[in-house]
Amino acid sequence: MANEFTRERAWQLLQEWTASPSLIKHGLAVEACTRAYGGSEASRLGLSGQEAEDFVELYAIAGLLHDFDYDKHPSLEEHPFVGVNFLREEGWPEPILHAILAHADYSGTPRDSHLDRALFASDELAGFLTACALVKPSKSIHEVEVAGVKKKMKDKAFARAVKREDITGGAALLGLAVEDHIANCLKAMQDHAEELGLQGNHQP
Ligand SMILES: [Fe+2]
Ligand SMILES: [Fe+2]
């Protein structure tokens, strides 16, 4: 990947475009999940060294930037199209643009690649796991457990904006049981708890 299209540049862009701290945290949370899926897919493909790092960075950047235009352009007509057009003009890699388009159901962009699927699958679940952590007295993601998450998925009043069918459908797209998908994303977010502000009082 050319040097200017780095995770660092993506992080700058997210901050330039986004005023909402919770939307920035959402980008970081989805990044944690897609980065983890990029890592497992890189191993499955037998990638190593720089090749593996570049591969994983595509996943991380797609996660970080998938909603970067949302603060300024939240309408269905504009998000994520305005952001993707901007990234395309800057020359960001096509797999990132495709995944960002495909995370929006109404874009009509099919979820073809593993990255497309990982991003879609991680988006709603990351929000749901954040909500699960924030109702703990400690507000710690370390106290969230897969069984508790599954239980809360059945509670329609809890985090009602999160579409359960996108979580189960996302797991199916990745060929995973929903428990495994939850476990993967939970671990990824626990590993990044501090930057997500979800470390609670946990002492590592
Ligand atoms: Fe979005
Ligand atoms: Fe999102």
CSV table of C-alpha atoms and ligand atoms in Angstrom, one decimal:
chain,number,residue,atom,x,y,z
A,1,MET,CA,0.0,0.0,0.0
A,2,ALA,CA,1.3,3.4,-0.9
A,3,ASN,CA,2.5,5.2,2.2
A,4,GLU,CA,0.0,8.0,2.3
A,5,PHE,CA,-2.9,5.6,2.7
A,6,THR,CA,-2.0,4.6,6.2
A,7,ARG,CA,-4.0,3.9,9.3
A,8,GLU,CA,-2.5,7.1,10.7
A,9,ARG,CA,-3.8,9.2,7.8
A,10,ALA,CA,-7.2,7.5,8.2
A,11,TRP,CA,-7.2,8.4,11.9
A,12,GLN,CA,-6.5,12.0,11.1
A,13,LEU,CA,-9.4,12.1,8.5
A,14,LEU,CA,-11.8,10.6,11.0
A,15,GLN,CA,-11.0,13.3,13.5
A,16,GLU,CA,-11.1,16.1,10.9
A,17,TRP,CA,-14.6,15.0,9.7
A,18,THR,CA,-16.1,13.9,13.0
A,19,ALA,CA,-17.0,16.1,16.0
A,20,SER,CA,-19.0,13.4,17.9
A,21,PRO,CA,-16.8,11.6,20.5
A,22,SER,CA,-19.1,8.6,20.4
A,23,LEU,CA,-18.9,8.3,16.7
A,24,ILE,CA,-15.1,8.4,16.8
A,25,LYS,CA,-15.3,5.6,19.5
A,26,HIS,CA,-17.6,3.7,17.2
A,27,GLY,CA,-15.0,3.9,14.4
A,28,LEU,CA,-12.4,2.7,16.8
A,29,ALA,CA,-14.6,-0.2,18.0
A,30,VAL,CA,-15.4,-1.4,14.5
A,31,GLU,CA,-11.7,-1.1,13.6
A,32,ALA,CA,-10.8,-3.3,16.5
A,33,CYS,CA,-13.2,-6.0,15.2
A,34,THR,CA,-12.3,-5.7,11.5
A,35,ARG,CA,-8.6,-5.7,12.3
A,36,ALA,CA,-9.1,-9.0,14.2
A,37,TYR,CA,-11.0,-10.5,11.3
A,38,GLY,CA,-8.2,-9.3,8.9
A,39,GLY,CA,-5.6,-11.0,11.1
A,40,SER,CA,-7.4,-14.3,11.1
A,41,GLU,CA,-8.1,-14.1,7.3
A,42,ALA,CA,-4.4,-13.2,6.6
A,43,SER,CA,-3.4,-16.4,8.5
A,44,ARG,CA,-6.0,-18.5,6.7
A,45,LEU,CA,-4.5,-17.2,3.4
A,46,GLY,CA,-1.0,-18.0,4.6
A,47,LEU,CA,0.1,-14.3,4.4
A,48,SER,CA,3.1,-13.2,6.4
A,49,GLY,CA,5.4,-10.2,7.0
A,50,GLN,CA,4.6,-7.0,5.1
A,51,GLU,CA,2.0,-8.7,3.0
A,52,ALA,CA,0.0,-9.7,6.1
A,53,GLU,CA,0.5,-6.2,7.6
A,54,ASP,CA,-0.8,-4.5,4.5
A,55,PHE,CA,-3.8,-6.9,4.3
A,56,VAL,CA,-4.7,-6.3,7.9
A,57,GLU,CA,-4.4,-2.5,7.5
A,58,LEU,CA,-7.0,-2.5,4.8
A,59,TYR,CA,-9.4,-4.1,7.3
A,60,ALA,CA,-8.5,-1.7,10.0
A,61,ILE,CA,-8.9,1.4,7.8
A,62,ALA,CA,-12.3,0.3,6.5
A,63,GLY,CA,-13.5,-0.2,10.0
A,64,LEU,CA,-12.1,3.1,11.2
A,65,LEU,CA,-13.5,5.1,8.2
A,66,HIS,CA,-16.8,3.4,7.5
A,67,ASP,CA,-18.8,6.2,9.1
A,68,PHE,CA,-16.3,9.0,8.8
A,69,ASP,CA,-18.7,11.2,6.7
A,70,TYR,CA,-21.7,10.5,8.9
A,71,ASP,CA,-21.4,13.5,11.2
A,72,LYS,CA,-21.5,15.9,8.3
A,73,HIS,CA,-23.6,13.9,5.9
A,74,PRO,CA,-26.0,11.6,7.8
A,75,SER,CA,-28.8,11.4,5.2
A,76,LEU,CA,-29.4,8.2,3.2
A,77,GLU,CA,-28.6,10.2,0.1
A,78,GLU,CA,-25.2,11.2,1.3
A,79,HIS,CA,-23.8,8.6,3.8
A,80,PRO,CA,-21.5,6.8,2.9
A,81,PHE,CA,-21.4,8.1,-0.7
A,82,VAL,CA,-19.9,11.5,0.1
A,83,GLY,CA,-17.2,9.9,2.1
A,84,VAL,CA,-16.4,7.3,-0.5
A,85,ASN,CA,-16.2,9.9,-3.3
A,86,PHE,CA,-13.8,11.9,-1.2
A,87,LEU,CA,-11.6,8.8,-0.5
A,88,ARG,CA,-11.8,7.8,-4.2
A,89,GLU,CA,-10.5,11.2,-5.2
A,90,GLU,CA,-7.7,10.9,-2.7
A,91,GLY,CA,-6.8,7.5,-4.2
A,92,TRP,CA,-7.6,5.1,-1.3
A,93,PRO,CA,-7.5,1.4,-2.2
A,94,GLU,CA,-10.6,0.1,-3.9
A,95,PRO,CA,-11.2,-2.8,-1.4
A,96,ILE,CA,-11.7,-0.2,1.4
A,97,LEU,CA,-14.1,1.9,-0.7
A,98,HIS,CA,-16.1,-1.2,-1.7
A,99,ALA,CA,-16.4,-2.4,1.9
A,100,ILE,CA,-17.6,1.1,3.1
A,101,LEU,CA,-20.2,1.2,0.4
A,102,ALA,CA,-21.4,-2.3,1.1
A,103,HIS,CA,-21.9,-1.7,4.8
A,104,ALA,CA,-24.9,0.4,3.9
A,105,ASP,CA,-27.8,-1.9,2.9
A,106,TYR,CA,-29.3,0.7,0.7
A,107,SER,CA,-26.2,1.3,-1.4
A,108,GLY,CA,-26.9,-1.7,-3.6
A,109,THR,CA,-23.2,-2.7,-3.3
A,110,PRO,CA,-23.0,-6.5,-2.8
A,111,ARG,CA,-20.9,-7.9,0.1
A,112,ASP,CA,-18.5,-9.9,-2.1
A,113,SER,CA,-15.2,-9.9,-0.3
A,114,HIS,CA,-14.3,-11.1,3.1
A,115,LEU,CA,-13.6,-7.5,4.1
A,116,ASP,CA,-17.1,-6.4,2.9
A,117,ARG,CA,-18.6,-9.1,5.1
A,118,ALA,CA,-16.4,-8.5,8.1
A,119,LEU,CA,-17.2,-4.8,8.1
A,120,PHE,CA,-20.9,-5.4,7.8
A,121,ALA,CA,-20.8,-8.0,10.5
A,122,SER,CA,-18.8,-5.9,12.9
A,123,ASP,CA,-20.7,-2.6,12.6
A,124,GLU,CA,-23.9,-3.4,14.5
A,125,LEU,CA,-22.3,-5.8,16.9
A,126,ALA,CA,-19.6,-3.3,18.0
A,127,GLY,CA,-22.4,-0.9,18.9
A,128,PHE,CA,-24.3,-3.6,20.7
A,129,LEU,CA,-21.2,-4.7,22.7
A,130,THR,CA,-20.5,-1.1,23.6
A,131,ALA,CA,-24.1,-0.8,24.9
A,132,CYS,CA,-23.6,-4.0,26.9
A,133,ALA,CA,-20.5,-2.6,28.6
A,134,LEU,CA,-22.1,0.7,29.4
A,135,VAL,CA,-24.9,-0.8,31.4
A,136,LYS,CA,-22.4,-2.6,33.7
A,137,PRO,CA,-21.8,-0.6,36.9
A,138,SER,CA,-18.1,-0.6,36.1
A,139,LYS,CA,-18.8,0.3,32.4
A,140,SER,CA,-16.1,-2.3,31.6
A,141,ILE,CA,-16.1,-4.3,28.4
A,142,HIS,CA,-14.1,-6.9,30.4
A,143,GLU,CA,-17.2,-7.8,32.4
A,144,VAL,CA,-19.3,-8.5,29.2
A,145,GLU,CA,-19.8,-12.2,28.5
A,146,VAL,CA,-21.0,-13.9,25.4
A,147,ALA,CA,-24.0,-15.5,27.2
A,148,GLY,CA,-25.1,-12.1,28.5
A,149,VAL,CA,-24.8,-10.6,25.1
A,150,LYS,CA,-27.0,-13.3,23.6
A,151,LYS,CA,-29.6,-12.7,26.4
A,152,LYS,CA,-29.6,-9.0,25.7
A,153,MET,CA,-30.1,-9.6,22.0
A,154,LYS,CA,-33.5,-11.1,22.9
A,155,ASP,CA,-34.4,-8.1,25.0
A,156,LYS,CA,-36.1,-5.9,22.5
A,157,ALA,CA,-36.1,-2.9,24.7
A,158,PHE,CA,-32.4,-3.0,25.2
A,159,ALA,CA,-30.3,-0.9,22.6
A,160,ARG,CA,-33.4,-1.0,20.4
A,161,ALA,CA,-31.7,0.8,17.5
A,162,VAL,CA,-29.3,-2.1,17.0
A,163,LYS,CA,-30.6,-4.4,14.3
A,164,ARG,CA,-30.3,-8.0,15.7
A,165,GLU,CA,-30.7,-9.4,12.2
A,166,ASP,CA,-27.6,-7.6,11.1
A,167,ILE,CA,-25.6,-9.3,13.9
A,168,THR,CA,-27.0,-12.8,13.1
A,169,GLY,CA,-26.9,-12.1,9.4
A,170,GLY,CA,-23.3,-10.8,9.6
A,171,ALA,CA,-22.2,-13.9,11.4
A,172,ALA,CA,-23.8,-16.1,8.8
A,173,LEU,CA,-22.1,-14.1,6.0
A,174,LEU,CA,-18.8,-14.9,7.7
A,175,GLY,CA,-19.7,-18.6,8.1
A,176,LEU,CA,-19.7,-18.3,11.9
A,177,ALA,CA,-22.0,-19.2,14.7
A,178,VAL,CA,-23.3,-16.1,16.3
A,179,GLU,CA,-21.6,-17.1,19.6
A,180,ASP,CA,-18.2,-17.2,17.8
A,181,HIS,CA,-18.8,-13.9,16.1
A,182,ILE,CA,-19.7,-12.3,19.4
A,183,ALA,CA,-16.7,-13.9,21.1
A,184,ASN,CA,-14.3,-12.6,18.3
A,185,CYS,CA,-15.6,-9.1,18.5
A,186,LEU,CA,-15.7,-9.0,22.3
A,187,LYS,CA,-12.1,-10.2,22.5
A,188,ALA,CA,-11.1,-7.6,19.9
A,189,MET,CA,-12.8,-4.8,21.8
A,190,GLN,CA,-11.4,-6.0,25.2
A,191,ASP,CA,-7.9,-5.9,23.6
A,192,HIS,CA,-8.6,-2.2,22.8
A,193,ALA,CA,-10.6,-1.3,25.9
A,194,GLU,CA,-8.6,1.7,26.9
A,195,GLU,CA,-8.8,3.5,23.6
A,196,LEU,CA,-12.5,2.7,23.5
A,197,GLY,CA,-13.0,4.2,27.0
A,198,LEU,CA,-14.4,0.8,28.1
A,199,GLN,CA,-11.7,-0.4,30.4
A,200,GLY,CA,-13.8,0.4,33.5
A,201,ASN,CA,-11.9,-0.2,36.7
A,202,HIS,CA,-10.3,-3.4,35.3
A,203,GLN,CA,-6.7,-3.8,36.2
A,204,PRO,CA,-5.0,-5.8,33.4
B,1,FE,FE,-22.8,3.7,8.4
B,2,FE,FE,-21.2,2.2,11.8
